Amino acid sequence: MAIRGKVFFDFIIFSNLFIACCAVAMCLNTVAFFNLGKLPADYAAFVFFSTLSSYSIHWYLTNEEVETTASRTDWLRQHKKVHAVFFLVSAIGTLIFLLRLSASWLYILPAVGLTLLYTAPKFPHRFFRSLQRYILGKTFLLAAMWTYVTTALTFFVQGVSWHAPHFIYVADRFALIFAICILFDLRDKQFDRQTGIKSLVTILPLEKIKIIFSLFILMNIAGSYILYTYTQSIIHFIFLSLPALLTYLLYPFAIKSKNDYLFYFILDGLMALTSVLYFVKTVFDLYIQ
């Protein structure tokens, strides 16, 4: 039973189903915080399928003989066809729901551009692979892509009129995601240096990276507090800042570990933790006296 449970857990995590669900959950978090009603089903499906397709092609094109991890590399070696099938299915799903979101194409284009910039160096062509030497903001690209899709694009699709709290919320979420991305880059530092990929962690010493990491954690907590002054709800402040606090506490472990479950379950999950907390709160509000 334990072995079957691990096989299922590995499948959910390493097939990218988990990260695709996290993306949808983060959009729901945006809706919940601003009380925007319901997230459009077409948009939720688009976010799920587009995340799954981009991560599936990214990992399908990953050379498991070169980019080695603690557990995911072995899974990738044995199940590479899963990524191919998921990419084809999710690409079709992405196209279908993209067509249904035609009114928002103008706002979706930046997300497509950020995704292509991040994934392009994986394509097996000299031109695309050479891009990794020139894309300096690897960390920024990934954080910006995730932030845009799960916050700003959600506002645009919902037809929200932007005010100060909306801008603060976007910055608040970016600070958390950027801090988490730094931990991933620290894990990949040696490989990135060998292959010529330029990012903050390959350019700056660890001491300065820790300072930058800490500043983004503080930015998230400060942003959460400013949003608290608008909502006057301590619950909102706790839900928004708790993932950042936990990320900071995990820093000493993350810089020494290459454990895939730490990165692809715990750290990725921290991005969606606020959504889980809002869900639990909703259950208590509705069904528990």
mmCIF file of C-alpha atoms in Angstrom:
data_model
loop_
_atom_site.group_PDB
_atom_site.id
_atom_site.type_symbol
_atom_site.label_atom_id
_atom_site.label_comp_id
_atom_site.label_asym_id
_atom_site.label_seq_id
_atom_site.Cartn_x
_atom_site.Cartn_y
_atom_site.Cartn_z
ATOM 1 C CA MET A 1 0.000 0.000 0.000
ATOM 2 C CA ALA A 2 2.798 2.413 0.903
ATOM 3 C CA ILE A 3 4.585 1.665 -2.368
ATOM 4 C CA ARG A 4 1.412 2.270 -4.395
ATOM 5 C CA GLY A 5 0.863 5.510 -2.493
ATOM 6 C CA LYS A 6 4.367 6.716 -3.347
ATOM 7 C CA VAL A 7 3.909 5.767 -7.011
ATOM 8 C CA PHE A 8 0.678 7.774 -7.141
ATOM 9 C CA PHE A 9 2.215 10.715 -5.257
ATOM 10 C CA ASP A 10 5.230 10.775 -7.595
ATOM 11 C CA PHE A 11 2.914 10.719 -10.589
ATOM 12 C CA ILE A 12 0.898 13.700 -9.344
ATOM 13 C CA ILE A 13 4.030 15.716 -8.551
ATOM 14 C CA PHE A 14 6.373 14.783 -11.386
ATOM 15 C CA SER A 15 3.746 14.709 -14.150
ATOM 16 C CA ASN A 16 3.086 18.422 -13.412
ATOM 17 C CA LEU A 17 -0.558 17.869 -12.432
ATOM 18 C CA PHE A 18 0.221 19.300 -8.996
ATOM 19 C CA ILE A 19 1.806 22.508 -10.277
ATOM 20 C CA ALA A 20 -1.076 22.992 -12.742
ATOM 21 C CA CYS A 21 -3.551 22.699 -9.865
ATOM 22 C CA CYS A 22 -1.446 25.171 -7.862
ATOM 23 C CA ALA A 23 -1.761 27.696 -10.698
ATOM 24 C CA VAL A 24 -5.559 27.463 -10.670
ATOM 25 C CA ALA A 25 -5.595 27.658 -6.868
ATOM 26 C CA MET A 26 -3.541 30.862 -6.977
ATOM 27 C CA CYS A 27 -6.068 32.422 -9.359
ATOM 28 C CA LEU A 28 -8.836 31.395 -6.961
ATOM 29 C CA ASN A 29 -6.867 33.085 -4.188
ATOM 30 C CA THR A 30 -6.970 36.348 -6.126
ATOM 31 C CA VAL A 31 -10.719 36.006 -6.566
ATOM 32 C CA ALA A 32 -11.217 35.161 -2.891
ATOM 33 C CA PHE A 33 -9.125 38.025 -1.528
ATOM 34 C CA PHE A 34 -10.953 40.668 -3.562
ATOM 35 C CA ASN A 35 -14.325 38.926 -3.314
ATOM 36 C CA LEU A 36 -14.713 38.895 -7.099
ATOM 37 C CA GLY A 37 -17.376 36.220 -7.160
ATOM 38 C CA LYS A 38 -16.589 33.129 -9.192
ATOM 39 C CA LEU A 39 -13.551 32.469 -11.363
ATOM 40 C CA PRO A 40 -14.740 31.883 -14.952
ATOM 41 C CA ALA A 41 -14.567 28.166 -15.747
ATOM 42 C CA ASP A 42 -13.029 28.847 -19.176
ATOM 43 C CA TYR A 43 -10.202 30.802 -17.587
ATOM 44 C CA ALA A 44 -9.595 28.207 -14.872
ATOM 45 C CA ALA A 45 -9.395 25.503 -17.534
ATOM 46 C CA PHE A 46 -7.082 27.655 -19.671
ATOM 47 C CA VAL A 47 -4.712 28.243 -16.749
ATOM 48 C CA PHE A 48 -4.682 24.534 -15.879
ATOM 49 C CA PHE A 49 -4.041 23.295 -19.416
ATOM 50 C CA SER A 50 -1.561 26.029 -20.353
ATOM 51 C CA THR A 51 0.470 25.405 -17.183
ATOM 52 C CA LEU A 52 0.418 21.653 -17.786
ATOM 53 C CA SER A 53 1.427 22.046 -21.438
ATOM 54 C CA SER A 54 4.299 24.463 -20.762
ATOM 55 C CA TYR A 55 5.725 22.343 -17.956
ATOM 56 C CA SER A 56 5.225 19.121 -19.922
ATOM 57 C CA ILE A 57 7.190 20.374 -22.934
ATOM 58 C CA HIS A 58 9.803 21.850 -20.617
ATOM 59 C CA TRP A 59 10.418 18.503 -18.924
ATOM 60 C CA TYR A 60 10.052 16.481 -22.127
ATOM 61 C CA LEU A 61 12.902 18.496 -23.643
ATOM 62 C CA THR A 62 15.004 18.137 -20.486
ATOM 63 C CA ASN A 63 18.024 15.883 -20.924
ATOM 64 C CA GLU A 64 17.814 13.563 -17.928
ATOM 65 C CA GLU A 65 21.422 12.502 -18.469
ATOM 66 C CA VAL A 66 22.640 16.058 -17.936
ATOM 67 C CA GLU A 67 20.142 17.772 -15.632
ATOM 68 C CA THR A 68 20.065 15.371 -12.710
ATOM 69 C CA THR A 69 17.906 15.677 -9.595
ATOM 70 C CA ALA A 70 17.467 13.506 -6.517
ATOM 71 C CA SER A 71 14.290 11.660 -7.638
ATOM 72 C CA ARG A 72 12.674 13.376 -10.591
ATOM 73 C CA THR A 73 15.423 12.410 -13.035
ATOM 74 C CA ASP A 74 14.750 8.690 -12.534
ATOM 75 C CA TRP A 75 11.009 9.252 -12.900
ATOM 76 C CA LEU A 76 11.582 11.296 -16.057
ATOM 77 C CA ARG A 77 13.788 8.601 -17.555
ATOM 78 C CA GLN A 78 11.059 6.005 -17.085
ATOM 79 C CA HIS A 79 8.006 8.131 -17.919
ATOM 80 C CA LYS A 80 9.069 10.588 -20.588
ATOM 81 C CA LYS A 81 6.145 9.506 -22.765
ATOM 82 C CA VAL A 82 3.796 10.788 -20.045
ATOM 83 C CA HIS A 83 5.087 14.320 -20.653
ATOM 84 C CA ALA A 84 4.627 13.888 -24.408
ATOM 85 C CA VAL A 85 1.024 12.699 -24.013
ATOM 86 C CA PHE A 86 0.199 15.364 -21.437
ATOM 87 C CA PHE A 87 1.691 18.039 -23.668
ATOM 88 C CA LEU A 88 -0.417 17.009 -26.656
ATOM 89 C CA VAL A 89 -3.633 16.732 -24.633
ATOM 90 C CA SER A 90 -3.058 19.940 -22.661
ATOM 91 C CA ALA A 91 -1.979 21.879 -25.779
ATOM 92 C CA ILE A 92 -5.323 20.997 -27.376
ATOM 93 C CA GLY A 93 -7.111 22.000 -24.181
ATOM 94 C CA THR A 94 -5.175 25.273 -24.076
ATOM 95 C CA LEU A 95 -6.150 26.089 -27.658
ATOM 96 C CA ILE A 96 -9.828 25.276 -27.075
ATOM 97 C CA PHE A 97 -10.138 27.489 -24.027
ATOM 98 C CA LEU A 98 -7.950 30.201 -25.536
ATOM 99 C CA LEU A 99 -10.480 30.476 -28.358
ATOM 100 C CA ARG A 100 -13.245 30.775 -25.764
ATOM 101 C CA LEU A 101 -11.319 33.649 -24.158
ATOM 102 C CA SER A 102 -10.980 35.660 -27.378
ATOM 103 C CA ALA A 103 -12.105 38.856 -25.615
ATOM 104 C CA SER A 104 -8.992 38.657 -23.416
ATOM 105 C CA TRP A 105 -6.361 37.776 -26.044
ATOM 106 C CA LEU A 106 -4.650 41.145 -25.711
ATOM 107 C CA TYR A 107 -4.040 40.480 -22.012
ATOM 108 C CA ILE A 108 -3.056 36.838 -22.552
ATOM 109 C CA LEU A 109 -0.269 37.693 -25.032
ATOM 110 C CA PRO A 110 2.225 38.873 -22.345
ATOM 111 C CA ALA A 111 1.825 35.539 -20.534
ATOM 112 C CA VAL A 112 2.557 33.676 -23.774
ATOM 113 C CA GLY A 113 5.630 35.834 -24.375
ATOM 114 C CA LEU A 114 7.035 35.276 -20.885
ATOM 115 C CA THR A 115 6.466 31.516 -21.185
ATOM 116 C CA LEU A 116 8.226 31.315 -24.548
ATOM 117 C CA LEU A 117 11.197 33.332 -23.289
ATOM 118 C CA TYR A 118 11.631 30.979 -20.344
ATOM 119 C CA THR A 119 11.152 27.718 -22.278
ATOM 120 C CA ALA A 120 12.852 28.619 -25.587
ATOM 121 C CA PRO A 121 16.404 27.595 -24.502
ATOM 122 C CA LYS A 122 15.114 24.034 -24.046
ATOM 123 C CA PHE A 123 14.319 23.577 -27.739
ATOM 124 C CA PRO A 124 16.904 21.416 -29.553
ATOM 125 C CA HIS A 125 18.285 24.075 -31.873
ATOM 126 C CA ARG A 126 21.478 26.081 -31.645
ATOM 127 C CA PHE A 127 19.655 29.408 -31.898
ATOM 128 C CA PHE A 128 17.237 28.661 -29.062
ATOM 129 C CA ARG A 129 19.894 27.128 -26.824
ATOM 130 C CA SER A 130 22.112 30.158 -27.323
ATOM 131 C CA LEU A 131 19.393 32.320 -25.773
ATOM 132 C CA GLN A 132 20.182 30.980 -22.301
ATOM 133 C CA ARG A 133 23.436 32.951 -22.377
ATOM 134 C CA TYR A 134 21.588 36.198 -22.999
ATOM 135 C CA ILE A 135 18.467 35.873 -20.865
ATOM 136 C CA LEU A 136 19.821 37.438 -17.690
ATOM 137 C CA GLY A 137 16.556 37.506 -15.793
ATOM 138 C CA LYS A 138 15.803 33.791 -15.540
ATOM 139 C CA THR A 139 14.508 34.228 -11.992
ATOM 140 C CA PHE A 140 12.581 37.367 -12.896
ATOM 141 C CA LEU A 141 11.012 35.768 -15.994
ATOM 142 C CA LEU A 142 9.582 32.827 -14.101
ATOM 143 C CA ALA A 143 8.345 34.938 -11.175
ATOM 144 C CA ALA A 144 6.833 37.516 -13.535
ATOM 145 C CA MET A 145 5.060 34.830 -15.562
ATOM 146 C CA TRP A 146 3.510 33.217 -12.494
ATOM 147 C CA THR A 147 2.560 36.551 -10.942
ATOM 148 C CA TYR A 148 1.006 37.920 -14.111
ATOM 149 C CA VAL A 149 -1.155 34.863 -14.816
ATOM 150 C CA THR A 150 -2.378 34.361 -11.248
ATOM 151 C CA THR A 151 -3.005 38.025 -10.379
ATOM 152 C CA ALA A 152 -3.039 40.667 -13.116
ATOM 153 C CA LEU A 153 -4.448 38.473 -15.874
ATOM 154 C CA THR A 154 -7.120 37.242 -13.488
ATOM 155 C CA PHE A 155 -8.114 40.871 -12.870
ATOM 156 C CA PHE A 156 -8.221 41.593 -16.608
ATOM 157 C CA VAL A 157 -10.354 38.548 -17.402
ATOM 158 C CA GLN A 158 -12.721 39.489 -14.569
ATOM 159 C CA GLY A 159 -12.972 43.060 -15.872
ATOM 160 C CA VAL A 160 -11.757 44.535 -12.588
ATOM 161 C CA SER A 161 -11.188 48.280 -12.233
ATOM 162 C CA TRP A 162 -7.696 48.659 -10.790
ATOM 163 C CA HIS A 163 -7.096 50.583 -7.573
ATOM 164 C CA ALA A 164 -4.163 50.830 -5.172
ATOM 165 C CA PRO A 165 -4.860 47.475 -3.392
ATOM 166 C CA HIS A 166 -4.737 45.629 -6.726
ATOM 167 C CA PHE A 167 -1.257 46.947 -7.515
ATOM 168 C CA ILE A 168 -0.063 46.203 -3.979
ATOM 169 C CA TYR A 169 -1.465 42.673 -4.200
ATOM 170 C CA VAL A 170 0.416 42.001 -7.463
ATOM 171 C CA ALA A 171 3.667 43.243 -5.901
ATOM 172 C CA ASP A 172 2.981 41.208 -2.760
ATOM 173 C CA ARG A 173 2.515 37.968 -4.729
ATOM 174 C CA PHE A 174 5.540 38.701 -6.925
ATOM 175 C CA ALA A 175 7.741 39.119 -3.852
ATOM 176 C CA LEU A 176 6.752 35.674 -2.539
ATOM 177 C CA ILE A 177 7.146 33.909 -5.885
ATOM 178 C CA PHE A 178 10.483 35.605 -6.573
ATOM 179 C CA ALA A 179 11.833 34.483 -3.184
ATOM 180 C CA ILE A 180 10.775 30.893 -3.919
ATOM 181 C CA CYS A 181 12.343 31.056 -7.387
ATOM 182 C CA ILE A 182 15.645 32.128 -5.809
ATOM 183 C CA LEU A 183 15.712 28.867 -3.844
ATOM 184 C CA PHE A 184 15.211 26.865 -7.044
ATOM 185 C CA ASP A 185 18.014 28.803 -8.736
ATOM 186 C CA LEU A 186 20.345 28.184 -5.798
ATOM 187 C CA ARG A 187 19.706 24.478 -6.206
ATOM 188 C CA ASP A 188 20.509 24.699 -9.948
ATOM 189 C CA LYS A 189 23.480 27.070 -9.572
ATOM 190 C CA GLN A 190 26.197 24.594 -10.514
ATOM 191 C CA PHE A 191 24.378 23.341 -13.614
ATOM 192 C CA ASP A 192 23.489 26.887 -14.706
ATOM 193 C CA ARG A 193 27.121 27.981 -14.440
ATOM 194 C CA GLN A 194 28.305 24.973 -16.447
ATOM 195 C CA THR A 195 25.817 25.648 -19.235
ATOM 196 C CA GLY A 196 26.267 29.419 -19.288
ATOM 197 C CA ILE A 197 22.841 30.342 -17.934
ATOM 198 C CA LYS A 198 22.964 33.738 -16.272
ATOM 199 C CA SER A 199 20.844 34.552 -13.249
ATOM 200 C CA LEU A 200 21.180 36.315 -9.927
ATOM 201 C CA VAL A 201 22.641 33.254 -8.224
ATOM 202 C CA THR A 202 25.300 32.670 -10.876
ATOM 203 C CA ILE A 203 26.448 36.295 -10.775
ATOM 204 C CA LEU A 204 26.282 37.239 -7.096
ATOM 205 C CA PRO A 205 27.846 35.564 -4.032
ATOM 206 C CA LEU A 206 25.628 33.634 -1.624
ATOM 207 C CA GLU A 207 25.797 36.375 1.033
ATOM 208 C CA LYS A 208 24.234 38.932 -1.322
ATOM 209 C CA ILE A 209 21.682 36.415 -2.548
ATOM 210 C CA LYS A 210 20.571 35.874 1.055
ATOM 211 C CA ILE A 211 20.138 39.635 1.455
ATOM 212 C CA ILE A 212 18.046 39.864 -1.726
ATOM 213 C CA PHE A 213 16.019 36.826 -0.674
ATOM 214 C CA SER A 214 15.351 38.366 2.744
ATOM 215 C CA LEU A 215 14.353 41.701 1.192
ATOM 216 C CA PHE A 216 11.718 40.019 -0.970
ATOM 217 C CA ILE A 217 10.384 38.149 2.052
ATOM 218 C CA LEU A 218 10.114 41.493 3.869
ATOM 219 C CA MET A 219 8.438 43.025 0.810
ATOM 220 C CA ASN A 220 5.793 40.329 0.926
ATOM 221 C CA ILE A 221 5.153 40.807 4.642
ATOM 222 C CA ALA A 222 5.072 44.604 4.227
ATOM 223 C CA GLY A 223 2.695 44.308 1.290
ATOM 224 C CA SER A 224 0.479 41.972 3.296
ATOM 225 C CA TYR A 225 0.390 44.500 6.130
ATOM 226 C CA ILE A 226 -0.495 47.365 3.788
ATOM 227 C CA LEU A 227 -3.334 45.268 2.379
ATOM 228 C CA TYR A 228 -4.411 44.624 5.973
ATOM 229 C CA THR A 229 -4.828 48.384 6.447
ATOM 230 C CA TYR A 230 -7.333 48.303 3.599
ATOM 231 C CA THR A 231 -9.232 45.186 4.665
ATOM 232 C CA GLN A 232 -8.866 45.516 8.462
ATOM 233 C CA SER A 233 -8.860 41.713 8.543
ATOM 234 C CA ILE A 234 -6.027 40.036 10.451
ATOM 235 C CA ILE A 235 -6.976 36.771 8.715
ATOM 236 C CA HIS A 236 -6.029 38.259 5.341
ATOM 237 C CA PHE A 237 -2.677 39.378 6.730
ATOM 238 C CA ILE A 238 -1.918 35.941 8.175
ATOM 239 C CA PHE A 239 -2.990 34.089 5.036
ATOM 240 C CA LEU A 240 -0.879 36.318 2.761
ATOM 241 C CA SER A 241 2.265 36.474 4.896
ATOM 242 C CA LEU A 242 2.439 32.939 6.324
ATOM 243 C CA PRO A 243 3.822 31.360 3.109
ATOM 244 C CA ALA A 244 6.639 33.938 3.067
ATOM 245 C CA LEU A 245 7.520 33.226 6.693
ATOM 246 C CA LEU A 246 7.630 29.482 6.005
ATOM 247 C CA THR A 247 9.741 30.080 2.892
ATOM 248 C CA TYR A 248 12.220 32.065 4.966
ATOM 249 C CA LEU A 249 12.416 29.284 7.563
ATOM 250 C CA LEU A 250 13.107 26.756 4.803
ATOM 251 C CA TYR A 251 16.036 28.755 3.385
ATOM 252 C CA PRO A 252 18.824 26.990 5.360
ATOM 253 C CA PHE A 253 17.426 23.599 4.317
ATOM 254 C CA ALA A 254 16.831 24.525 0.669
ATOM 255 C CA ILE A 255 20.382 25.789 0.046
ATOM 256 C CA LYS A 256 21.813 22.462 1.232
ATOM 257 C CA SER A 257 19.244 20.056 -0.190
ATOM 258 C CA LYS A 258 18.360 18.748 -3.629
ATOM 259 C CA ASN A 259 15.353 16.802 -2.361
ATOM 260 C CA ASP A 260 12.746 16.951 -5.115
ATOM 261 C CA TYR A 261 9.828 16.710 -2.696
ATOM 262 C CA LEU A 262 11.088 19.794 -0.867
ATOM 263 C CA PHE A 263 11.157 21.794 -4.092
ATOM 264 C CA TYR A 264 8.334 20.379 -6.208
ATOM 265 C CA PHE A 265 5.844 19.722 -3.416
ATOM 266 C CA ILE A 266 6.602 21.929 -0.409
ATOM 267 C CA LEU A 267 8.028 25.052 -2.070
ATOM 268 C CA ASP A 268 5.694 24.889 -5.079
ATOM 269 C CA GLY A 269 2.867 24.217 -2.653
ATOM 270 C CA LEU A 270 3.722 27.309 -0.624
ATOM 271 C CA MET A 271 2.730 29.436 -3.617
ATOM 272 C CA ALA A 272 -0.796 28.021 -3.308
ATOM 273 C CA LEU A 273 -0.927 27.749 0.493
ATOM 274 C CA THR A 274 -2.952 30.948 0.856
ATOM 275 C CA SER A 275 -5.624 29.425 -1.408
ATOM 276 C CA VAL A 276 -5.782 26.330 0.791
ATOM 277 C CA LEU A 277 -6.164 28.507 3.876
ATOM 278 C CA TYR A 278 -9.017 30.446 2.270
ATOM 279 C CA PHE A 279 -10.691 27.155 1.351
ATOM 280 C CA VAL A 280 -10.451 25.899 4.932
ATOM 281 C CA LYS A 281 -11.829 29.215 6.194
ATOM 282 C CA THR A 282 -14.766 28.952 3.786
ATOM 283 C CA VAL A 283 -15.557 25.424 4.980
ATOM 284 C CA PHE A 284 -15.529 26.589 8.596
ATOM 285 C CA ASP A 285 -17.672 29.631 7.820
ATOM 286 C CA LEU A 286 -20.283 27.594 5.954
ATOM 287 C CA TYR A 287 -20.461 24.307 7.779
ATOM 288 C CA ILE A 288 -19.063 24.684 11.302
ATOM 289 C CA GLN A 289 -20.662 26.748 14.054
#
